[in-house]
Amino acid sequence: MTRHGLKRLVAVSNRVGPVRGAATAGGLAVGLVEALRECGGLWFGWSGKICRSTPGAPHRQQVGGVQLVQVDLAREDYEQYYNGFANLCLWPLLHLRVDLVRYQPGYFDAYLRVNEQFAHALQPLLHADDTIWVHDYHLIPLATRLRELGVPQRIGFFLHTSFPPADLLATLPNHERLMRSLFDYDLVGFQTEPDLLRFRDYVERVACGQVRDGRVSAFGGSVEAAAFPIGIDAHAFAAMASSAVGEREYRRMREALQGRALIMGVDRLDYTKGLLRRLSAYELLLERQPETHGRIEYLQISPVSRAEIRAYREFHAELDHAVARINGRFAQVDWTPLRYLNRALPRRTLAGLYRAARVGMVTPMRDGMNLVAKEFVAAQDPADPGVLILSRFAGAAQQMTSALLVNPYDTGEMADALLAAHHMGVEERRNRHAPLMRELLEHDVKRWREDFLSHLLPSVNPLQVRSRR
Ligand code: GDG
C-alpha cells in the first residue's frame, strides 16, 4: 500500500506510456508513471495499432514495474471513434471551435462501442481493491460501461482539456448521454476553477441538476467534482535544462544567435494553439519596430499532429504560407527573422533551447492547462531568466499571473508584449520569474496526482484530503 492508501492504481487513457524514460517524455507519462511504479500498477489503453477486422486479445507487457495492457482498434473504429467523435467532434467543441465540429451519427455509436470494448477487456484484469483513474475526453463513457459489468471499485475521471460553456456543449447531439456518464464516476476532476464552474453551470441550467458543496447531482446520480491543476516535475525539468545535453544545446543556440534575442514557441501543430495569430503579432512587431530587425529571431517548433484530418492539413498549409510571407517580407541576406521546424526535438534539447530564449510565446486560443508554459519557466536561469508571454485562455494563466498575460485574439496586444519582453530589464525579469517558479514547485505533478488520488480515496486517508469548495 502506498502513502495515500492506494493498493493498486489502474490508469486508463487513450494512449499508454512511455514508461521507460518517462521523465524525459511529456505530459501524462510524467504524471502517472511514478504512481504506477510505486504500487505495481496497470496502465490500459489503445496500442496505436489498427487492424482490419475485430481486434484480438489485449497485448500485455511488464515494463519497469508497470503492467501495460493495450488493445488494437478496428479500422472502422479508428476512423469513427478516434478521428471521428474524439478528434472531429469533442476536441473542437471542448476548445470552442463549434465551426469545426463535423458530427455524424455513426461517430457517437463508435465512441460508445469502443468504450464498451475497453470495459470488456479491462474488467477481467481488475482486483477488488483497485482504484481506477480514467483520463480525458476519449473515455468519458468508460465508467458507465464498467458499472454495467458490475465493477464496484472507485473510479475517477480527469479532463485534460478545458470544459466548454453550457450553451456550446448543448450544440453537440447526444450531449446529455455524454454528460450523464460522468455521474457513474466517484470523482470528476477539471484543470481549473473556471472549468469546474462551467461544468456546474451545465448541470444546473441544462441538466436541471443541483450543486451542493463539492457534490453535483443530475440525471438521477451524484458525483464529487473539483479542480486539480496539473503540474510538471519542475525540479527534473530545471535539472534537464542545465544538464550536459541542455548546456550543449544552450551554447549551440547562443552561438547561432550572435547576440540576437530569441523568441521561442513549442506547440503541437493544432489550430487551438493560436499559431497563426501569434505569427501575425510577430509580423506586426517587425512592421512597427524596424529597429528590431537583425536584433531578434523567432524559433517555432511545431511537430505535425493528426495529419489525417482535413482541418489540420489546411491549418498546416496556412501556417507554411504565413512563415514564407514573413520571411519573404523581412529577411535580409544575413538575417532570417523566423525559423520553423515541423518535427519533435528531444526533450533535453528543448530544455536547453528554452534556457537560451529571451521570450517564451505560449498563446493558445484555448487550452486546458498548457505544460509548455510551465516547462519554459522551469528551464530558465533564475539569475537571468527569459519572459513568458501567456494567453489568458490557457488554464495555466490561472496560476501563472506574473507572466505577461495577453489576449491571443489581439495581435496588437501580443506585438506590444513582445516588445516589452524584449526590452525588459533583468530585475523585472527576475521579479516575474521567482513567483512563477515558486508556484511550479509548490503545485508540481506529484501534488496534482496526490490531490486527485486522496480525493478519490477519502475514506482511506482523510487527513490528506484538502477542502475544495
Ligand atoms: C493536453 C491538453 C494539458 C511538444 N512539442 C515537443 C514536445 N512537446 C511536449 C511539451 C509538453 C507536451 O508535449 C504538450 O503539452 P501541452 O500541455 O502543451 O498540450 P497538449 O498536448 O494539448 O495536452 C493541455 C495537457 O493535456 C496535460 O494535462 O496541459 O491543455 O490539451 O510536455 O513539452 N516534446 C518533445 N519534443 C517536441 O518537439 N520532446
PDB file of C-alpha atoms in Angstrom, residues 249-264 282 285-286 290-299 327 330-339 353-359 384 386 418 421-423 429:
ATOM      1  CA  GLU A 249      22.079  22.972 -26.841  1.00  0.00           C
ATOM      2  CA  TYR A 250      22.043  26.244 -24.925  1.00  0.00           C
ATOM      3  CA  ARG A 251      25.571  27.086 -26.082  1.00  0.00           C
ATOM      4  CA  ARG A 252      24.911  25.984 -29.656  1.00  0.00           C
ATOM      5  CA  MET A 253      21.833  28.217 -29.833  1.00  0.00           C
ATOM      6  CA  ARG A 254      23.570  31.172 -28.209  1.00  0.00           C
ATOM      7  CA  GLU A 255      26.370  30.933 -30.776  1.00  0.00           C
ATOM      8  CA  ALA A 256      23.890  30.748 -33.650  1.00  0.00           C
ATOM      9  CA  LEU A 257      22.047  33.791 -32.286  1.00  0.00           C
ATOM     10  CA  GLN A 258      25.153  36.017 -32.361  1.00  0.00           C
ATOM     11  CA  GLY A 259      23.741  38.305 -29.708  1.00  0.00           C
ATOM     12  CA  ARG A 260      20.179  38.386 -31.090  1.00  0.00           C
ATOM     13  CA  ALA A 261      17.297  37.840 -28.642  1.00  0.00           C
ATOM     14  CA  LEU A 262      15.414  34.561 -29.161  1.00  0.00           C
ATOM     15  CA  ILE A 263      11.630  34.317 -29.083  1.00  0.00           C
ATOM     16  CA  MET A 264      10.502  30.704 -28.876  1.00  0.00           C
ATOM     17  CA  TYR A 282       5.406  38.921 -34.719  1.00  0.00           C
ATOM     18  CA  LEU A 285       6.167  43.899 -34.411  1.00  0.00           C
ATOM     19  CA  LEU A 286       8.607  43.704 -37.328  1.00  0.00           C
ATOM     20  CA  PRO A 290      12.188  48.283 -37.764  1.00  0.00           C
ATOM     21  CA  GLU A 291      14.932  48.746 -35.143  1.00  0.00           C
ATOM     22  CA  THR A 292      14.274  45.140 -34.020  1.00  0.00           C
ATOM     23  CA  HIS A 293      15.370  43.797 -37.426  1.00  0.00           C
ATOM     24  CA  GLY A 294      18.533  41.766 -37.061  1.00  0.00           C
ATOM     25  CA  ARG A 295      18.237  42.006 -33.263  1.00  0.00           C
ATOM     26  CA  ILE A 296      15.550  39.367 -32.617  1.00  0.00           C
ATOM     27  CA  GLU A 297      14.718  35.972 -34.025  1.00  0.00           C
ATOM     28  CA  TYR A 298      11.722  33.695 -33.614  1.00  0.00           C
ATOM     29  CA  LEU A 299      12.036  29.885 -33.420  1.00  0.00           C
ATOM     30  CA  ASN A 327      10.477  35.614 -44.080  1.00  0.00           C
ATOM     31  CA  PHE A 330      11.558  40.897 -43.749  1.00  0.00           C
ATOM     32  CA  ALA A 331      14.572  38.585 -44.223  1.00  0.00           C
ATOM     33  CA  GLN A 332      17.936  40.148 -45.033  1.00  0.00           C
ATOM     34  CA  VAL A 333      20.875  38.415 -46.650  1.00  0.00           C
ATOM     35  CA  ASP A 334      22.378  37.832 -43.208  1.00  0.00           C
ATOM     36  CA  TRP A 335      19.226  37.514 -41.069  1.00  0.00           C
ATOM     37  CA  THR A 336      16.215  35.184 -41.119  1.00  0.00           C
ATOM     38  CA  PRO A 337      13.502  36.502 -38.793  1.00  0.00           C
ATOM     39  CA  LEU A 338      11.676  33.194 -38.379  1.00  0.00           C
ATOM     40  CA  ARG A 339      12.822  29.570 -38.119  1.00  0.00           C
ATOM     41  CA  LEU A 353      16.760  25.933 -26.052  1.00  0.00           C
ATOM     42  CA  TYR A 354      14.184  27.345 -23.625  1.00  0.00           C
ATOM     43  CA  ARG A 355      17.035  28.455 -21.401  1.00  0.00           C
ATOM     44  CA  ALA A 356      18.635  30.273 -24.320  1.00  0.00           C
ATOM     45  CA  ALA A 357      15.391  32.141 -25.128  1.00  0.00           C
ATOM     46  CA  ARG A 358      14.619  35.691 -24.026  1.00  0.00           C
ATOM     47  CA  VAL A 359      10.895  35.168 -24.623  1.00  0.00           C
ATOM     48  CA  ASP A 384      18.933  35.913 -15.961  1.00  0.00           C
ATOM     49  CA  GLY A 386      13.509  34.802 -20.024  1.00  0.00           C
ATOM     50  CA  LEU A 418       6.808  41.012 -27.438  1.00  0.00           C
ATOM     51  CA  ALA A 421       9.595  41.411 -23.135  1.00  0.00           C
ATOM     52  CA  HIS A 422      12.448  42.281 -25.500  1.00  0.00           C
ATOM     53  CA  HIS A 423      13.268  45.445 -23.563  1.00  0.00           C
ATOM     54  CA  ARG A 429      12.516  39.541 -15.328  1.00  0.00           C
TER      55      ARG A 429
END
